Amino acid sequence: MKDRIFVRCHDTMVRISLDDIHYIEADRNYCKVYSRNKKFLLVCSLKDVNDKITDKRFLRIHRSYIANLSHIDEIGSNHVLIASRSLPLSKNTRTELFQHLQVI
């Protein structure tokens, strides 16, 4: 079952399909998971999340963001656009991002 994760939401564990996750944002010692319908708050670092999600659809595009590559709508010189939200793209990751995408 590598196509989904479970996250704690109040007193329960909620299943999220990896396809539904748009991006994950670091917020100090927490991470915010933005999915198609909802936002979840995790009590862990972005590094922990990055280490646990080994799916090739996800790439750390900035020190504060992990993006689902299948949801990227636009790539600018220093940002990507996912679900009408502009996320920063680090210079070092830009080359790696293009290696994961089909570019014509």
PDB file of N, CA and C in Angstrom:
ATOM      1  N   MET A   1       0.833  -1.189   0.000  1.00  0.00           N
ATOM      2  CA  MET A   1       0.000   0.000   0.000  1.00  0.00           C
ATOM      3  C   MET A   1       0.878   1.253   0.000  1.00  0.00           C
ATOM      4  N   LYS A   2       1.678   1.401  -1.018  1.00  0.00           N
ATOM      5  CA  LYS A   2       2.589   2.534  -1.124  1.00  0.00           C
ATOM      6  C   LYS A   2       1.935   3.743  -1.784  1.00  0.00           C
ATOM      7  N   ASP A   3       0.674   3.638  -2.156  1.00  0.00           N
ATOM      8  CA  ASP A   3       0.009   4.738  -2.853  1.00  0.00           C
ATOM      9  C   ASP A   3      -0.815   5.614  -1.925  1.00  0.00           C
ATOM     10  N   ARG A   4      -0.652   5.416  -0.605  1.00  0.00           N
ATOM     11  CA  ARG A   4      -1.405   6.229   0.355  1.00  0.00           C
ATOM     12  C   ARG A   4      -0.626   6.331   1.659  1.00  0.00           C
ATOM     13  N   ILE A   5      -0.970   7.360   2.425  1.00  0.00           N
ATOM     14  CA  ILE A   5      -0.374   7.519   3.750  1.00  0.00           C
ATOM     15  C   ILE A   5      -1.495   7.745   4.755  1.00  0.00           C
ATOM     16  N   PHE A   6      -1.197   7.511   5.993  1.00  0.00           N
ATOM     17  CA  PHE A   6      -2.139   7.811   7.067  1.00  0.00           C
ATOM     18  C   PHE A   6      -1.559   8.947   7.897  1.00  0.00           C
ATOM     19  N   VAL A   7      -2.388   9.934   8.184  1.00  0.00           N
ATOM     20  CA  VAL A   7      -1.972  11.060   9.018  1.00  0.00           C
ATOM     21  C   VAL A   7      -2.937  11.213  10.181  1.00  0.00           C
ATOM     22  N   ARG A   8      -2.399  11.705  11.275  1.00  0.00           N
ATOM     23  CA  ARG A   8      -3.231  11.909  12.458  1.00  0.00           C
ATOM     24  C   ARG A   8      -4.054  13.181  12.280  1.00  0.00           C
ATOM     25  N   CYS A   9      -5.342  13.055  12.507  1.00  0.00           N
ATOM     26  CA  CYS A   9      -6.259  14.194  12.437  1.00  0.00           C
ATOM     27  C   CYS A   9      -7.131  14.134  13.685  1.00  0.00           C
ATOM     28  N   HIS A  10      -6.832  14.984  14.638  1.00  0.00           N
ATOM     29  CA  HIS A  10      -7.481  14.980  15.952  1.00  0.00           C
ATOM     30  C   HIS A  10      -7.205  13.644  16.628  1.00  0.00           C
ATOM     31  N   ASP A  11      -8.217  12.830  16.878  1.00  0.00           N
ATOM     32  CA  ASP A  11      -8.008  11.557  17.576  1.00  0.00           C
ATOM     33  C   ASP A  11      -8.001  10.355  16.649  1.00  0.00           C
ATOM     34  N   THR A  12      -8.021  10.582  15.341  1.00  0.00           N
ATOM     35  CA  THR A  12      -8.103   9.470  14.397  1.00  0.00           C
ATOM     36  C   THR A  12      -6.963   9.532  13.385  1.00  0.00           C
ATOM     37  N   MET A  13      -6.804   8.457  12.668  1.00  0.00           N
ATOM     38  CA  MET A  13      -5.847   8.391  11.563  1.00  0.00           C
ATOM     39  C   MET A  13      -6.654   8.421  10.272  1.00  0.00           C
ATOM     40  N   VAL A  14      -6.298   9.356   9.388  1.00  0.00           N
ATOM     41  CA  VAL A  14      -7.023   9.545   8.138  1.00  0.00           C
ATOM     42  C   VAL A  14      -6.142   9.107   6.978  1.00  0.00           C
ATOM     43  N   ARG A  15      -6.725   8.359   6.043  1.00  0.00           N
ATOM     44  CA  ARG A  15      -5.984   7.908   4.872  1.00  0.00           C
ATOM     45  C   ARG A  15      -6.032   8.977   3.792  1.00  0.00           C
ATOM     46  N   ILE A  16      -4.868   9.297   3.228  1.00  0.00           N
ATOM     47  CA  ILE A  16      -4.784  10.240   2.119  1.00  0.00           C
ATOM     48  C   ILE A  16      -4.093   9.534   0.960  1.00  0.00           C
ATOM     49  N   SER A  17      -4.706   9.566  -0.185  1.00  0.00           N
ATOM     50  CA  SER A  17      -4.078   9.025  -1.378  1.00  0.00           C
ATOM     51  C   SER A  17      -2.953   9.967  -1.801  1.00  0.00           C
ATOM     52  N   LEU A  18      -1.817   9.418  -2.208  1.00  0.00           N
ATOM     53  CA  LEU A  18      -0.696  10.260  -2.636  1.00  0.00           C
ATOM     54  C   LEU A  18      -1.074  11.098  -3.852  1.00  0.00           C
ATOM     55  N   ASP A  19      -1.984  10.597  -4.680  1.00  0.00           N
ATOM     56  CA  ASP A  19      -2.457  11.360  -5.840  1.00  0.00           C
ATOM     57  C   ASP A  19      -3.160  12.643  -5.427  1.00  0.00           C
ATOM     58  N   ASP A  20      -3.811  12.630  -4.269  1.00  0.00           N
ATOM     59  CA  ASP A  20      -4.580  13.787  -3.808  1.00  0.00           C
ATOM     60  C   ASP A  20      -3.714  14.877  -3.186  1.00  0.00           C
ATOM     61  N   ILE A  21      -2.493  14.549  -2.787  1.00  0.00           N
ATOM     62  CA  ILE A  21      -1.616  15.539  -2.158  1.00  0.00           C
ATOM     63  C   ILE A  21      -1.049  16.461  -3.232  1.00  0.00           C
ATOM     64  N   HIS A  22      -1.251  17.765  -3.063  1.00  0.00           N
ATOM     65  CA  HIS A  22      -0.707  18.749  -3.994  1.00  0.00           C
ATOM     66  C   HIS A  22       0.716  19.114  -3.605  1.00  0.00           C
ATOM     67  N   TYR A  23       0.911  19.494  -2.336  1.00  0.00           N
ATOM     68  CA  TYR A  23       2.253  19.831  -1.854  1.00  0.00           C
ATOM     69  C   TYR A  23       2.270  19.781  -0.336  1.00  0.00           C
ATOM     70  N   ILE A  24       3.485  19.819   0.218  1.00  0.00           N
ATOM     71  CA  ILE A  24       3.691  19.783   1.661  1.00  0.00           C
ATOM     72  C   ILE A  24       4.594  20.964   2.006  1.00  0.00           C
ATOM     73  N   GLU A  25       4.187  21.712   3.026  1.00  0.00           N
ATOM     74  CA  GLU A  25       4.910  22.928   3.414  1.00  0.00           C
ATOM     75  C   GLU A  25       5.447  22.798   4.832  1.00  0.00           C
ATOM     76  N   ALA A  26       6.702  23.177   5.029  1.00  0.00           N
ATOM     77  CA  ALA A  26       7.294  23.178   6.362  1.00  0.00           C
ATOM     78  C   ALA A  26       6.839  24.407   7.127  1.00  0.00           C
ATOM     79  N   ASP A  27       6.578  24.224   8.410  1.00  0.00           N
ATOM     80  CA  ASP A  27       6.201  25.326   9.290  1.00  0.00           C
ATOM     81  C   ASP A  27       6.828  25.050  10.656  1.00  0.00           C
ATOM     82  N   ARG A  28       8.077  25.469  10.807  1.00  0.00           N
ATOM     83  CA  ARG A  28       8.893  25.193  12.000  1.00  0.00           C
ATOM     84  C   ARG A  28       8.992  23.687  12.236  1.00  0.00           C
ATOM     85  N   ASN A  29       8.457  23.190  13.350  1.00  0.00           N
ATOM     86  CA  ASN A  29       8.507  21.755  13.653  1.00  0.00           C
ATOM     87  C   ASN A  29       7.293  21.003  13.140  1.00  0.00           C
ATOM     88  N   TYR A  30       6.509  21.636  12.317  1.00  0.00           N
ATOM     89  CA  TYR A  30       5.301  21.031  11.767  1.00  0.00           C
ATOM     90  C   TYR A  30       5.378  21.006  10.246  1.00  0.00           C
ATOM     91  N   CYS A  31       4.484  20.247   9.647  1.00  0.00           N
ATOM     92  CA  CYS A  31       4.318  20.240   8.197  1.00  0.00           C
ATOM     93  C   CYS A  31       2.843  20.351   7.896  1.00  0.00           C
ATOM     94  N   LYS A  32       2.524  21.135   6.895  1.00  0.00           N
ATOM     95  CA  LYS A  32       1.148  21.257   6.427  1.00  0.00           C
ATOM     96  C   LYS A  32       1.047  20.486   5.120  1.00  0.00           C
ATOM     97  N   VAL A  33       0.133  19.525   5.089  1.00  0.00           N
ATOM     98  CA  VAL A  33      -0.109  18.732   3.890  1.00  0.00           C
ATOM     99  C   VAL A  33      -1.347  19.296   3.217  1.00  0.00           C
ATOM    100  N   TYR A  34      -1.170  19.805   2.006  1.00  0.00           N
ATOM    101  CA  TYR A  34      -2.288  20.370   1.248  1.00  0.00           C
ATOM    102  C   TYR A  34      -2.767  19.329   0.252  1.00  0.00           C
ATOM    103  N   SER A  35      -3.991  18.852   0.448  1.00  0.00           N
ATOM    104  CA  SER A  35      -4.556  17.866  -0.463  1.00  0.00           C
ATOM    105  C   SER A  35      -5.648  18.526  -1.295  1.00  0.00           C
ATOM    106  N   ARG A  36      -6.271  17.738  -2.119  1.00  0.00           N
ATOM    107  CA  ARG A  36      -7.308  18.260  -3.006  1.00  0.00           C
ATOM    108  C   ARG A  36      -8.426  18.949  -2.226  1.00  0.00           C
ATOM    109  N   ASN A  37      -8.837  18.357  -1.112  1.00  0.00           N
ATOM    110  CA  ASN A  37     -10.001  18.865  -0.381  1.00  0.00           C
ATOM    111  C   ASN A  37      -9.686  19.474   0.975  1.00  0.00           C
ATOM    112  N   LYS A  38      -8.526  19.179   1.526  1.00  0.00           N
ATOM    113  CA  LYS A  38      -8.300  19.499   2.926  1.00  0.00           C
ATOM    114  C   LYS A  38      -6.832  19.814   3.195  1.00  0.00           C
ATOM    115  N   LYS A  39      -6.586  20.403   4.355  1.00  0.00           N
ATOM    116  CA  LYS A  39      -5.228  20.671   4.821  1.00  0.00           C
ATOM    117  C   LYS A  39      -5.030  19.934   6.136  1.00  0.00           C
ATOM    118  N   PHE A  40      -3.888  19.260   6.283  1.00  0.00           N
ATOM    119  CA  PHE A  40      -3.576  18.509   7.492  1.00  0.00           C
ATOM    120  C   PHE A  40      -2.304  19.066   8.109  1.00  0.00           C
ATOM    121  N   LEU A  41      -2.238  19.050   9.424  1.00  0.00           N
ATOM    122  CA  LEU A  41      -1.060  19.511  10.144  1.00  0.00           C
ATOM    123  C   LEU A  41      -0.374  18.304  10.773  1.00  0.00           C
ATOM    124  N   LEU A  42       0.902  18.100  10.434  1.00  0.00           N
ATOM    125  CA  LEU A  42       1.674  16.988  10.975  1.00  0.00           C
ATOM    126  C   LEU A  42       2.696  17.505  11.970  1.00  0.00           C
ATOM    127  N   VAL A  43       2.925  16.740  13.018  1.00  0.00           N
ATOM    128  CA  VAL A  43       3.925  17.112  14.017  1.00  0.00           C
ATOM    129  C   VAL A  43       5.218  16.379  13.685  1.00  0.00           C
ATOM    130  N   CYS A  44       5.894  16.869  12.654  1.00  0.00           N
ATOM    131  CA  CYS A  44       7.192  16.323  12.256  1.00  0.00           C
ATOM    132  C   CYS A  44       7.854  17.309  11.301  1.00  0.00           C
ATOM    133  N   SER A  45       9.123  17.101  11.055  1.00  0.00           N
ATOM    134  CA  SER A  45       9.856  18.011  10.180  1.00  0.00           C
ATOM    135  C   SER A  45       9.656  17.627   8.713  1.00  0.00           C
ATOM    136  N   LEU A  46       9.970  18.556   7.829  1.00  0.00           N
ATOM    137  CA  LEU A  46       9.861  18.280   6.399  1.00  0.00           C
ATOM    138  C   LEU A  46      10.869  17.201   5.994  1.00  0.00           C
ATOM    139  N   LYS A  47      12.005  17.172   6.656  1.00  0.00           N
ATOM    140  CA  LYS A  47      12.997  16.130   6.374  1.00  0.00           C
ATOM    141  C   LYS A  47      12.434  14.752   6.688  1.00  0.00           C
ATOM    142  N   ASP A  48      11.717  14.615   7.816  1.00  0.00           N
ATOM    143  CA  ASP A  48      11.096  13.333   8.172  1.00  0.00           C
ATOM    144  C   ASP A  48      10.090  12.898   7.112  1.00  0.00           C
ATOM    145  N   VAL A  49       9.271  13.844   6.661  1.00  0.00           N
ATOM    146  CA  VAL A  49       8.273  13.532   5.632  1.00  0.00           C
ATOM    147  C   VAL A  49       8.977  13.133   4.340  1.00  0.00           C
ATOM    148  N   ASN A  50       9.994  13.877   3.965  1.00  0.00           N
ATOM    149  CA  ASN A  50      10.743  13.594   2.740  1.00  0.00           C
ATOM    150  C   ASN A  50      11.385  12.205   2.788  1.00  0.00           C
ATOM    151  N   ASP A  51      11.872  11.809   3.955  1.00  0.00           N
ATOM    152  CA  ASP A  51      12.486  10.490   4.116  1.00  0.00           C
ATOM    153  C   ASP A  51      11.451   9.368   4.045  1.00  0.00           C
ATOM    154  N   LYS A  52      10.227   9.642   4.510  1.00  0.00           N
ATOM    155  CA  LYS A  52       9.189   8.603   4.564  1.00  0.00           C
ATOM    156  C   LYS A  52       8.436   8.436   3.245  1.00  0.00           C
ATOM    157  N   ILE A  53       8.259   9.513   2.505  1.00  0.00           N
ATOM    158  CA  ILE A  53       7.560   9.409   1.221  1.00  0.00           C
ATOM    159  C   ILE A  53       8.620   9.193   0.139  1.00  0.00           C
ATOM    160  N   THR A  54       8.721   7.963  -0.303  1.00  0.00           N
ATOM    161  CA  THR A  54       9.747   7.607  -1.280  1.00  0.00           C
ATOM    162  C   THR A  54       9.197   7.579  -2.706  1.00  0.00           C
ATOM    163  N   ASP A  55       7.941   7.922  -2.872  1.00  0.00           N
ATOM    164  CA  ASP A  55       7.301   7.917  -4.186  1.00  0.00           C
ATOM    165  C   ASP A  55       7.985   8.916  -5.113  1.00  0.00           C
ATOM    166  N   LYS A  56       8.217   8.521  -6.359  1.00  0.00           N
ATOM    167  CA  LYS A  56       8.937   9.350  -7.333  1.00  0.00           C
ATOM    168  C   LYS A  56       8.155  10.576  -7.777  1.00  0.00           C
ATOM    169  N   ARG A  57       6.856  10.634  -7.462  1.00  0.00           N
ATOM    170  CA  ARG A  57       6.044  11.804  -7.830  1.00  0.00           C
ATOM    171  C   ARG A  57       6.371  13.013  -6.967  1.00  0.00           C
ATOM    172  N   PHE A  58       7.050  12.809  -5.856  1.00  0.00           N
ATOM    173  CA  PHE A  58       7.323  13.886  -4.917  1.00  0.00           C
ATOM    174  C   PHE A  58       8.784  14.302  -4.978  1.00  0.00           C
ATOM    175  N   LEU A  59       9.000  15.618  -4.971  1.00  0.00           N
ATOM    176  CA  LEU A  59      10.351  16.166  -5.022  1.00  0.00           C
ATOM    177  C   LEU A  59      10.421  17.378  -4.112  1.00  0.00           C
ATOM    178  N   ARG A  60      11.483  17.446  -3.344  1.00  0.00           N
ATOM    179  CA  ARG A  60      11.703  18.620  -2.498  1.00  0.00           C
ATOM    180  C   ARG A  60      12.234  19.732  -3.397  1.00  0.00           C
ATOM    181  N   ILE A  61      11.411  20.748  -3.628  1.00  0.00           N
ATOM    182  CA  ILE A  61      11.750  21.804  -4.577  1.00  0.00           C
ATOM    183  C   ILE A  61      12.353  23.034  -3.900  1.00  0.00           C
ATOM    184  N   HIS A  62      12.307  23.050  -2.578  1.00  0.00           N
ATOM    185  CA  HIS A  62      12.781  24.193  -1.798  1.00  0.00           C
ATOM    186  C   HIS A  62      12.995  23.680  -0.383  1.00  0.00           C
ATOM    187  N   ARG A  63      13.739  24.415   0.431  1.00  0.00           N
ATOM    188  CA  ARG A  63      13.957  23.922   1.801  1.00  0.00           C
ATOM    189  C   ARG A  63      12.666  23.835   2.606  1.00  0.00           C
ATOM    190  N   SER A  64      11.605  24.516   2.147  1.00  0.00           N
ATOM    191  CA  SER A  64      10.333  24.505   2.877  1.00  0.00           C
ATOM    192  C   SER A  64       9.195  23.800   2.152  1.00  0.00           C
ATOM    193  N   TYR A  65       9.462  23.216   0.978  1.00  0.00           N
ATOM    194  CA  TYR A  65       8.364  22.634   0.193  1.00  0.00           C
ATOM    195  C   TYR A  65       8.743  21.319  -0.481  1.00  0.00           C
ATOM    196  N   ILE A  66       7.789  20.390  -0.452  1.00  0.00           N
ATOM    197  CA  ILE A  66       7.828  19.175  -1.259  1.00  0.00           C
ATOM    198  C   ILE A  66       6.623  19.265  -2.188  1.00  0.00           C
ATOM    199  N   ALA A  67       6.847  19.068  -3.482  1.00  0.00           N
ATOM    200  CA  ALA A  67       5.764  19.191  -4.456  1.00  0.00           C
ATOM    201  C   ALA A  67       5.436  17.833  -5.063  1.00  0.00           C
ATOM    202  N   ASN A  68       4.159  17.627  -5.363  1.00  0.00           N
ATOM    203  CA  ASN A  68       3.725  16.485  -6.140  1.00  0.00           C
ATOM    204  C   ASN A  68       3.891  16.888  -7.603  1.00  0.00           C
ATOM    205  N   LEU A  69       4.813  16.255  -8.304  1.00  0.00           N
ATOM    206  CA  LEU A  69       5.152  16.643  -9.670  1.00  0.00           C
ATOM    207  C   LEU A  69       3.957  16.538 -10.618  1.00  0.00           C
ATOM    208  N   SER A  70       3.028  15.646 -10.331  1.00  0.00           N
ATOM    209  CA  SER A  70       1.876  15.468 -11.222  1.00  0.00           C
ATOM    210  C   SER A  70       0.862  16.605 -11.097  1.00  0.00           C
ATOM    211  N   HIS A  71       1.034  17.479 -10.111  1.00  0.00           N
ATOM    212  CA  HIS A  71       0.110  18.608  -9.937  1.00  0.00           C
ATOM    213  C   HIS A  71       0.715  19.954 -10.348  1.00  0.00           C
ATOM    214  N   ILE A  72       1.944  19.959 -10.852  1.00  0.00           N
ATOM    215  CA  ILE A  72       2.567  21.218 -11.272  1.00  0.00           C
ATOM    216  C   ILE A  72       1.912  21.686 -12.569  1.00  0.00           C
ATOM    217  N   ASP A  73       1.390  22.912 -12.537  1.00  0.00           N
ATOM    218  CA  ASP A  73       0.733  23.495 -13.702  1.00  0.00           C
ATOM    219  C   ASP A  73       1.657  24.404 -14.497  1.00  0.00           C
ATOM    220  N   GLU A  74       2.636  25.005 -13.829  1.00  0.00           N
ATOM    221  CA  GLU A  74       3.502  25.981 -14.482  1.00  0.00           C
ATOM    222  C   GLU A  74       4.829  26.031 -13.751  1.00  0.00           C
ATOM    223  N   ILE A  75       5.912  26.258 -14.521  1.00  0.00           N
ATOM    224  CA  ILE A  75       7.235  26.404 -13.928  1.00  0.00           C
ATOM    225  C   ILE A  75       7.806  27.736 -14.375  1.00  0.00           C
ATOM    226  N   GLY A  76       8.105  28.597 -13.405  1.00  0.00           N
ATOM    227  CA  GLY A  76       8.724  29.884 -13.690  1.00  0.00           C
ATOM    228  C   GLY A  76      10.209  29.810 -13.412  1.00  0.00           C
ATOM    229  N   SER A  77      10.881  30.941 -13.462  1.00  0.00           N
ATOM    230  CA  SER A  77      12.329  30.950 -13.235  1.00  0.00           C
ATOM    231  C   SER A  77      12.680  30.609 -11.787  1.00  0.00           C
ATOM    232  N   ASN A  78      11.824  31.004 -10.846  1.00  0.00           N
ATOM    233  CA  ASN A  78      12.114  30.702  -9.439  1.00  0.00           C
ATOM    234  C   ASN A  78      10.861  30.269  -8.667  1.00  0.00           C
ATOM    235  N   HIS A  79       9.868  29.735  -9.396  1.00  0.00           N
ATOM    236  CA  HIS A  79       8.655  29.259  -8.727  1.00  0.00           C
ATOM    237  C   HIS A  79       7.975  28.179  -9.567  1.00  0.00           C
ATOM    238  N   VAL A  80       7.092  27.414  -8.911  1.00  0.00           N
ATOM    239  CA  VAL A  80       6.185  26.503  -9.603  1.00  0.00           C
ATOM    240  C   VAL A  80       4.772  26.858  -9.167  1.00  0.00           C
ATOM    241  N   LEU A  81       3.818  26.565 -10.016  1.00  0.00           N
ATOM    242  CA  LEU A  81       2.424  26.861  -9.715  1.00  0.00           C
ATOM    243  C   LEU A  81       1.677  25.546  -9.558  1.00  0.00           C
ATOM    244  N   ILE A  82       1.062  25.367  -8.389  1.00  0.00           N
ATOM    245  CA  ILE A  82       0.250  24.188  -8.104  1.00  0.00           C
ATOM    246  C   ILE A  82      -1.069  24.666  -7.539  1.00  0.00           C
ATOM    247  N   ALA A  83      -2.162  24.282  -8.185  1.00  0.00           N
ATOM    248  CA  ALA A  83      -3.507  24.639  -7.724  1.00  0.00           C
ATOM    249  C   ALA A  83      -3.619  26.137  -7.436  1.00  0.00           C
ATOM    250  N   SER A  84      -3.165  26.951  -8.369  1.00  0.00           N
ATOM    251  CA  SER A  84      -3.212  28.413  -8.278  1.00  0.00           C
ATOM    252  C   SER A  84      -2.361  28.989  -7.151  1.00  0.00           C
ATOM    253  N   ARG A  85      -1.470  28.210  -6.591  1.00  0.00           N
ATOM    254  CA  ARG A  85      -0.581  28.668  -5.515  1.00  0.00           C
ATOM    255  C   ARG A  85       0.863  28.646  -6.011  1.00  0.00           C
ATOM    256  N   SER A  86       1.547  29.759  -5.889  1.00  0.00           N
ATOM    257  CA  SER A  86       2.931  29.870  -6.316  1.00  0.00           C
ATOM    258  C   SER A  86       3.849  29.402  -5.187  1.00  0.00           C
ATOM    259  N   LEU A  87       4.694  28.422  -5.480  1.00  0.00           N
ATOM    260  CA  LEU A  87       5.636  27.892  -4.500  1.00  0.00           C
ATOM    261  C   LEU A  87       7.056  28.216  -4.957  1.00  0.00           C
ATOM    262  N   PRO A  88       7.944  28.578  -4.039  1.00  0.00           N
ATOM    263  CA  PRO A  88       9.323  28.897  -4.435  1.00  0.00           C
ATOM    264  C   PRO A  88      10.053  27.663  -4.951  1.00  0.00           C
ATOM    265  N   LEU A  89      10.923  27.877  -5.918  1.00  0.00           N
ATOM    266  CA  LEU A  89      11.742  26.817  -6.492  1.00  0.00           C
ATOM    267  C   LEU A  89      13.201  27.222  -6.322  1.00  0.00           C
ATOM    268  N   SER A  90      13.974  26.398  -5.612  1.00  0.00           N
ATOM    269  CA  SER A  90      15.376  26.752  -5.394  1.00  0.00           C
ATOM    270  C   SER A  90      16.175  26.531  -6.684  1.00  0.00           C
ATOM    271  N   LYS A  91      17.231  27.303  -6.842  1.00  0.00           N
ATOM    272  CA  LYS A  91      18.072  27.210  -8.045  1.00  0.00           C
ATOM    273  C   LYS A  91      18.678  25.820  -8.185  1.00  0.00           C
ATOM    274  N   ASN A  92      19.086  25.242  -7.071  1.00  0.00           N
ATOM    275  CA  ASN A  92      19.725  23.923  -7.095  1.00  0.00           C
ATOM    276  C   ASN A  92      18.764  22.817  -7.521  1.00  0.00           C
ATOM    277  N   THR A  93      17.496  22.970  -7.236  1.00  0.00           N
ATOM    278  CA  THR A  93      16.517  21.933  -7.532  1.00  0.00           C
ATOM    279  C   THR A  93      15.947  22.048  -8.939  1.00  0.00           C
ATOM    280  N   ARG A  94      16.075  23.190  -9.558  1.00  0.00           N
ATOM    281  CA  ARG A  94      15.496  23.433 -10.884  1.00  0.00           C
ATOM    282  C   ARG A  94      15.957  22.384 -11.911  1.00  0.00           C
ATOM    283  N   THR A  95      17.256  22.091 -11.952  1.00  0.00           N
ATOM    284  CA  THR A  95      17.791  21.102 -12.889  1.00  0.00           C
ATOM    285  C   THR A  95      17.240  19.716 -12.595  1.00  0.00           C
ATOM    286  N   GLU A  96      17.190  19.357 -11.316  1.00  0.00           N
ATOM    287  CA  GLU A  96      16.654  18.050 -10.927  1.00  0.00           C
ATOM    288  C   GLU A  96      15.175  17.938 -11.276  1.00  0.00           C
ATOM    289  N   LEU A  97      14.438  19.029 -11.120  1.00  0.00           N
ATOM    290  CA  LEU A  97      13.018  19.034 -11.466  1.00  0.00           C
ATOM    291  C   LEU A  97      12.826  18.704 -12.944  1.00  0.00           C
ATOM    292  N   PHE A  98      13.607  19.321 -13.813  1.00  0.00           N
ATOM    293  CA  PHE A  98      13.473  19.082 -15.259  1.00  0.00           C
ATOM    294  C   PHE A  98      13.857  17.646 -15.622  1.00  0.00           C
ATOM    295  N   GLN A  99      14.711  17.012 -14.834  1.00  0.00           N
ATOM    296  CA  GLN A  99      15.068  15.609 -15.086  1.00  0.00           C
ATOM    297  C   GLN A  99      13.903  14.674 -14.791  1.00  0.00           C
ATOM    298  N   HIS A 100      12.974  15.094 -13.901  1.00  0.00           N
ATOM    299  CA  HIS A 100      11.836  14.265 -13.531  1.00  0.00           C
ATOM    300  C   HIS A 100      10.618  14.499 -14.431  1.00  0.00           C
ATOM    301  N   LEU A 101      10.638  15.566 -15.228  1.00  0.00           N
ATOM    302  CA  LEU A 101       9.487  15.912 -16.047  1.00  0.00           C
ATOM    303  C   LEU A 101       9.771  15.652 -17.520  1.00  0.00           C
ATOM    304  N   GLN A 102       8.703  15.460 -18.273  1.00  0.00           N
ATOM    305  CA  GLN A 102       8.841  15.351 -19.723  1.00  0.00           C
ATOM    306  C   GLN A 102       8.764  16.758 -20.294  1.00  0.00           C
ATOM    307  N   VAL A 103       9.875  17.236 -20.816  1.00  0.00           N
ATOM    308  CA  VAL A 103       9.961  18.594 -21.333  1.00  0.00           C
ATOM    309  C   VAL A 103      10.210  18.527 -22.841  1.00  0.00           C
ATOM    310  N   ILE A 104       9.441  19.297 -23.567  1.00  0.00           N
ATOM    311  CA  ILE A 104       9.606  19.338 -25.039  1.00  0.00           C
ATOM    312  C   ILE A 104      10.171  20.687 -25.424  1.00  0.00           C
TER     313      ILE A 104
END
